[in-house]
Structures are given as structure tokens and as C-alpha cells.
Short mmCIF file of C-alpha atoms in Angstrom, two decimals:
data_model
loop_
_atom_site.label_atom_id
_atom_site.label_comp_id
_atom_site.label_asym_id
_atom_site.label_seq_id
_atom_site.Cartn_x
_atom_site.Cartn_y
_atom_site.Cartn_z
CA MET P 1 0.00 0.00 0.00
CA THR P 2 1.38 3.42 -1.00
CA ARG P 3 2.05 5.72 1.92
CA LEU P 4 -0.01 8.90 1.86
CA ASP P 5 2.09 11.95 0.92
CA VAL P 6 0.64 14.48 3.33
CA TRP P 7 2.75 17.32 1.87
CA ALA P 8 1.66 16.82 -1.76
CA PRO P 9 -0.75 19.36 -3.31
CA LEU P 10 -4.36 18.26 -3.00
CA GLY P 11 -5.01 19.34 -6.59
CA ALA P 12 -8.48 20.72 -5.90
CA ALA P 13 -9.71 23.67 -3.89
CA GLY P 14 -12.49 23.08 -1.40
CA THR P 15 -14.29 23.90 1.82
CA ALA P 16 -15.29 21.69 4.74
CA GLU P 17 -17.35 22.36 7.84
CA VAL P 18 -15.51 21.91 11.13
CA VAL P 19 -18.18 20.75 13.57
CA ASP P 20 -16.74 20.17 17.04
CA ALA P 21 -18.43 17.22 18.73
CA LEU P 22 -17.74 18.73 22.16
CA THR P 23 -19.80 21.47 23.72
CA HIS P 24 -18.09 23.93 26.04
CA LEU P 25 -19.39 22.08 29.10
CA GLN P 26 -18.24 18.73 27.73
CA PHE P 27 -14.83 20.23 26.98
CA GLN P 28 -14.49 21.47 30.55
CA GLY P 29 -15.67 18.18 32.03
CA THR P 30 -13.55 15.79 29.97
CA PRO P 31 -10.57 14.53 32.00
CA ALA P 32 -7.08 14.32 30.54
CA THR P 33 -7.16 10.62 31.40
CA ALA P 34 -9.87 9.93 28.78
CA PRO P 35 -8.25 7.54 26.26
CA HIS P 36 -10.18 8.80 23.21
CA VAL P 37 -12.57 11.71 22.66
CA HIS P 38 -13.97 12.45 19.19
CA ARG P 39 -13.74 16.10 18.12
CA CYS P 40 -14.75 16.23 14.44
CA ASP P 41 -14.80 14.54 11.04
CA LEU P 42 -13.50 16.23 7.90
CA ASP P 43 -13.62 15.39 4.22
CA VAL P 44 -10.60 16.99 2.57
CA ALA P 45 -10.31 16.40 -1.18
CA GLY P 46 -11.41 12.78 -0.84
CA HIS P 47 -9.55 12.09 2.40
CA HIS P 48 -11.73 11.25 5.41
CA VAL P 49 -10.05 12.73 8.48
CA ASP P 50 -10.90 11.83 12.07
CA VAL P 51 -9.84 14.48 14.59
CA HIS P 52 -9.78 13.39 18.21
CA TRP P 53 -8.16 13.71 21.59
CA ARG P 54 -6.07 10.80 22.69
CA LEU P 55 -4.75 10.16 26.18
CA GLY P 56 -3.35 13.28 27.80
CA ARG P 57 -5.41 15.68 25.65
CA VAL P 58 -3.16 15.18 22.66
CA LEU P 59 -5.11 16.43 19.65
CA ALA P 60 -4.58 14.11 16.69
CA CYS P 61 -5.70 13.58 13.09
CA SER P 62 -6.03 10.16 11.49
CA VAL P 63 -6.62 9.19 7.87
CA ALA P 64 -7.76 5.62 7.14
CA GLY P 65 -6.93 4.70 10.72
CA ALA P 66 -3.34 5.98 10.57
CA GLU P 67 -2.31 9.03 12.58
CA VAL P 68 -0.76 11.75 10.41
CA ALA P 69 -0.49 14.73 12.78
CA SER P 70 -0.78 15.42 16.48
CA GLY P 71 0.00 18.10 19.02
CA LYS P 72 -0.50 19.20 22.59
CA ALA P 73 -0.86 22.75 23.84
CA GLU P 74 2.18 24.10 25.64
CA GLY P 75 1.77 27.01 28.04
CA VAL P 76 3.98 30.07 27.71
CA ARG P 77 4.13 32.06 30.91
CA THR P 78 3.98 35.82 31.09
CA GLY P 79 7.36 37.38 30.59
CA GLN P 80 9.06 38.92 27.60
CA ASP P 81 6.09 38.37 25.28
CA THR P 82 3.36 39.82 27.48
CA PHE P 83 3.12 41.04 31.03
CA VAL P 84 -0.59 40.49 31.51
CA TRP P 85 -1.59 36.98 30.54
CA ASP P 86 -0.26 33.56 29.65
CA TYR P 87 -0.94 31.90 26.32
CA THR P 88 -0.41 28.55 24.63
CA VAL P 89 1.15 27.31 21.43
CA MET P 90 0.72 23.92 19.83
CA PRO P 91 3.76 22.51 18.01
CA LEU P 92 2.85 19.51 15.89
CA SER P 93 4.33 16.16 14.99
CA VAL P 94 3.63 15.21 11.37
CA LEU P 95 4.59 11.61 10.65
CA GLY P 96 7.48 11.97 13.08
CA GLU P 97 8.63 15.38 11.81
CA THR P 98 8.22 18.55 13.87
CA VAL P 99 6.26 21.69 13.02
CA GLU P 100 7.32 24.51 15.36
CA VAL P 101 5.06 27.41 16.33
CA THR P 102 6.28 30.71 17.84
CA ARG P 103 4.38 33.88 18.60
CA GLU P 104 5.27 37.11 16.82
CA ARG P 105 5.51 40.32 18.83
CA SER P 106 5.51 42.83 15.99
CA GLY P 107 3.92 43.45 12.65
CA ARG P 108 0.39 43.88 11.40
CA ASP P 109 -1.28 41.66 14.00
CA ARG P 110 0.20 40.82 17.35
CA TRP P 111 -1.79 37.66 17.85
CA ALA P 112 0.23 36.08 15.09
CA PHE P 113 2.41 33.04 14.79
CA ARG P 114 5.36 31.94 12.72
CA VAL P 115 5.29 28.30 11.71
CA ALA P 116 8.32 26.26 10.62
CA GLY P 117 8.04 22.76 9.21
CA PRO P 118 10.33 20.14 7.68
CA GLN P 119 12.40 20.85 4.55
CA ASP P 120 12.50 24.59 5.32
CA ARG P 121 8.75 25.08 4.91
CA THR P 122 7.59 28.27 6.65
CA TRP P 123 4.24 29.99 7.09
CA ARG P 124 2.47 32.78 8.94
CA TRP P 125 -0.72 32.04 10.88
CA ARG P 126 -2.59 35.28 11.47
CA PRO P 127 -6.05 36.70 12.09
CA ALA P 128 -7.95 38.45 9.32
CA GLY P 129 -11.03 40.61 9.18
CA ALA P 130 -11.82 44.21 9.99
CA LEU P 131 -11.54 45.47 13.57
CA ILE P 132 -12.60 42.09 14.92
CA ALA P 133 -11.12 39.00 13.33
CA ASP P 134 -13.62 36.51 11.91
CA ARG P 135 -11.07 34.08 10.46
CA MET P 136 -7.51 32.82 10.73
CA GLU P 137 -5.27 32.55 7.67
CA LEU P 138 -2.29 30.30 6.96
CA THR P 139 -0.01 31.91 4.40
CA ARG P 140 3.22 30.53 3.00
CA ASP P 141 6.21 32.81 3.38
CA GLY P 142 6.63 34.75 0.15
CA ASP P 143 2.94 34.49 -0.80
CA ARG P 144 0.41 37.31 -0.52
CA SER P 145 -2.73 35.17 -0.34
CA PRO P 146 -3.49 32.48 2.24
CA VAL P 147 -3.31 28.85 1.23
CA VAL P 148 -5.81 27.90 3.97
CA THR P 149 -8.48 29.99 5.74
CA HIS P 150 -10.33 28.90 8.87
CA THR P 151 -13.41 30.92 9.84
CA LEU P 152 -14.23 31.54 13.50
CA ARG P 153 -17.78 30.79 14.66
CA PRO P 154 -18.96 32.29 16.87
CA VAL P 155 -16.68 35.25 16.27
CA PRO P 156 -14.97 35.99 19.61
CA GLY P 157 -16.09 39.28 21.10
CA HIS P 158 -18.70 39.91 18.37
CA PRO P 159 -22.23 40.68 19.69
CA ARG P 160 -23.86 39.65 16.38
CA SER P 161 -21.68 36.78 15.34
CA PRO P 162 -22.70 34.97 12.12
CA SER P 163 -24.40 31.65 12.75
CA GLY P 164 -23.44 28.24 11.48
CA PRO P 165 -20.40 26.05 11.99
CA PRO P 166 -16.87 27.25 11.24
CA THR P 167 -15.33 26.18 7.95
CA VAL P 168 -11.86 25.49 6.60
CA THR P 169 -11.18 26.51 3.00
CA TRP P 170 -8.10 25.57 1.00
CA GLN P 171 -6.55 26.35 -2.37
CA GLU P 172 -5.73 23.61 -4.88
CA SER P 173 -2.02 23.96 -4.09
CA ALA P 174 -2.58 23.24 -0.39
CA SER P 175 -1.35 20.00 1.11
CA LEU P 176 -3.36 17.86 3.49
CA VAL P 177 -1.13 18.93 6.39
CA GLU P 178 -1.63 22.60 5.56
CA VAL P 179 -5.39 22.09 5.87
CA LEU P 180 -5.10 20.15 9.12
CA MET P 181 -2.73 22.52 10.94
CA PRO P 182 -5.26 25.38 11.31
CA VAL P 183 -8.01 22.89 12.20
CA LEU P 184 -5.94 21.54 15.10
CA TRP P 185 -4.92 25.00 16.30
CA VAL P 186 -8.45 26.41 16.26
CA LEU P 187 -9.94 23.31 17.93
CA ASP P 188 -7.28 23.67 20.61
CA GLN P 189 -8.25 27.29 21.28
CA VAL P 190 -11.99 27.39 20.59
CA HIS P 191 -13.14 26.65 24.15
CA LYS P 192 -10.37 28.73 25.72
CA GLY P 193 -11.55 32.01 24.24
CA LEU P 194 -9.51 32.65 21.11
CA LEU P 195 -8.97 36.41 20.92
CA PRO P 196 -6.85 36.84 17.83
CA LYS P 197 -6.99 40.51 16.83
CA ALA P 198 -8.63 43.59 18.35
CA GLN P 199 -10.45 41.13 20.62
CA ARG P 200 -7.22 41.00 22.62
CA ILE P 201 -8.21 44.34 24.19
CA ALA P 202 -10.65 42.35 26.34
CA ARG P 203 -7.63 40.75 27.97
CA LEU P 204 -5.65 43.99 28.21
CA GLU P 205 -2.90 42.63 26.01
CA PHE P 206 -0.82 45.66 25.13
CA LEU P 207 2.40 44.11 23.82
#
């Protein structure tokens, strides 16, 4: 059986709904000792993806029963990046290779992350929208347009947030991993109160 090339272009653009199986109360009440907790199913260009927690609240994606990516949130304490609140990042393991995530402190949006993967692949993961961000975008370094966009629903801090489930949208050049990375990161943050742009004012984040 040919091994799935998770970095190959999907060859077709598309959109999938990201419906989290956990409510906020279920999220809060699920112990880290739970061996398996389903989070969502995705159909990405013909690939059926199962996203779930495994033991220790490791968020993982499997295709045809084989795990392709996983990660666990790592807390970053207040210090040089911010003096008001702590935050988390989620580095990923993709078929044994590491995808690093670091928070940017300068630039257009300060809730922004630099992402570095194998074979010198690099991206920016940033909020987009007007004053209040309604989506997160994954953009390859050197590109102007995002390769993957993940909408936020409900929009954090928005009194009239659009209804419906969040979606992930990808370009035909996107790889399966590029689609899954934002899904994992948003699912990790969604019940923690993701405040990616001007919403950060609610937490008095000034740096």
C-alpha cells in the first residue's frame, strides 16, 4: 500500500465544515485521562479525516486509521512576550517530523504566529477581518494570499456573530497537512476564548 504523501498538493480547492463534537461544558468536564474523545470529522479532497483527543489531551488527526499529525498545547508564561496573561502554542508532529510554532511580537497583527516545518517550509498564521477577526489565515512565506483559511464561529467578542459552523477553505495547491494545521490549532483554542486581533483588548494585552 502506497504511503499517503501528506505534503503533496491536494489538486483541488475546497471547503469543509468543522463541527466540534464537544460542547463547552463537555470540553471542561472531559478529563485528561480519557483515552479517546472524538472532536470532528472532515472530508478533505477525498480524504476522510478523524480528529480526536487521545490520552493526555493530545489532539490528533487520522486518515484511514493511521495518525498523520498530532499536538499538545504548551503554556507560555507571562514574561518577555506579554506582562498580563499567559498563552499557549501547539507545536505539531507530522509523521514523526516537527512543526514549530512561535508567537510574533511585531507586525500587522500581534496575535500572530510563525510556523516552521520540515524541509524549510515556513508559514504565517494570522487573524484576518476588519476590527474584529472573523477568520484565521495560513499563508506561506513569500505568498500574498493564504493557502488555507479557517473561519471563527462564533466570532470571539462579536455581539452579532454569524451563525453556522466554522469552515476550513483551501486552495488547490494546499497540502493535506496545511489544511489540518489550522483545524488543530483552532480546535485547541476554541473553548479557551480565542482572541486573535482587536479582541485581545478584552484581555488587556498591550504588547
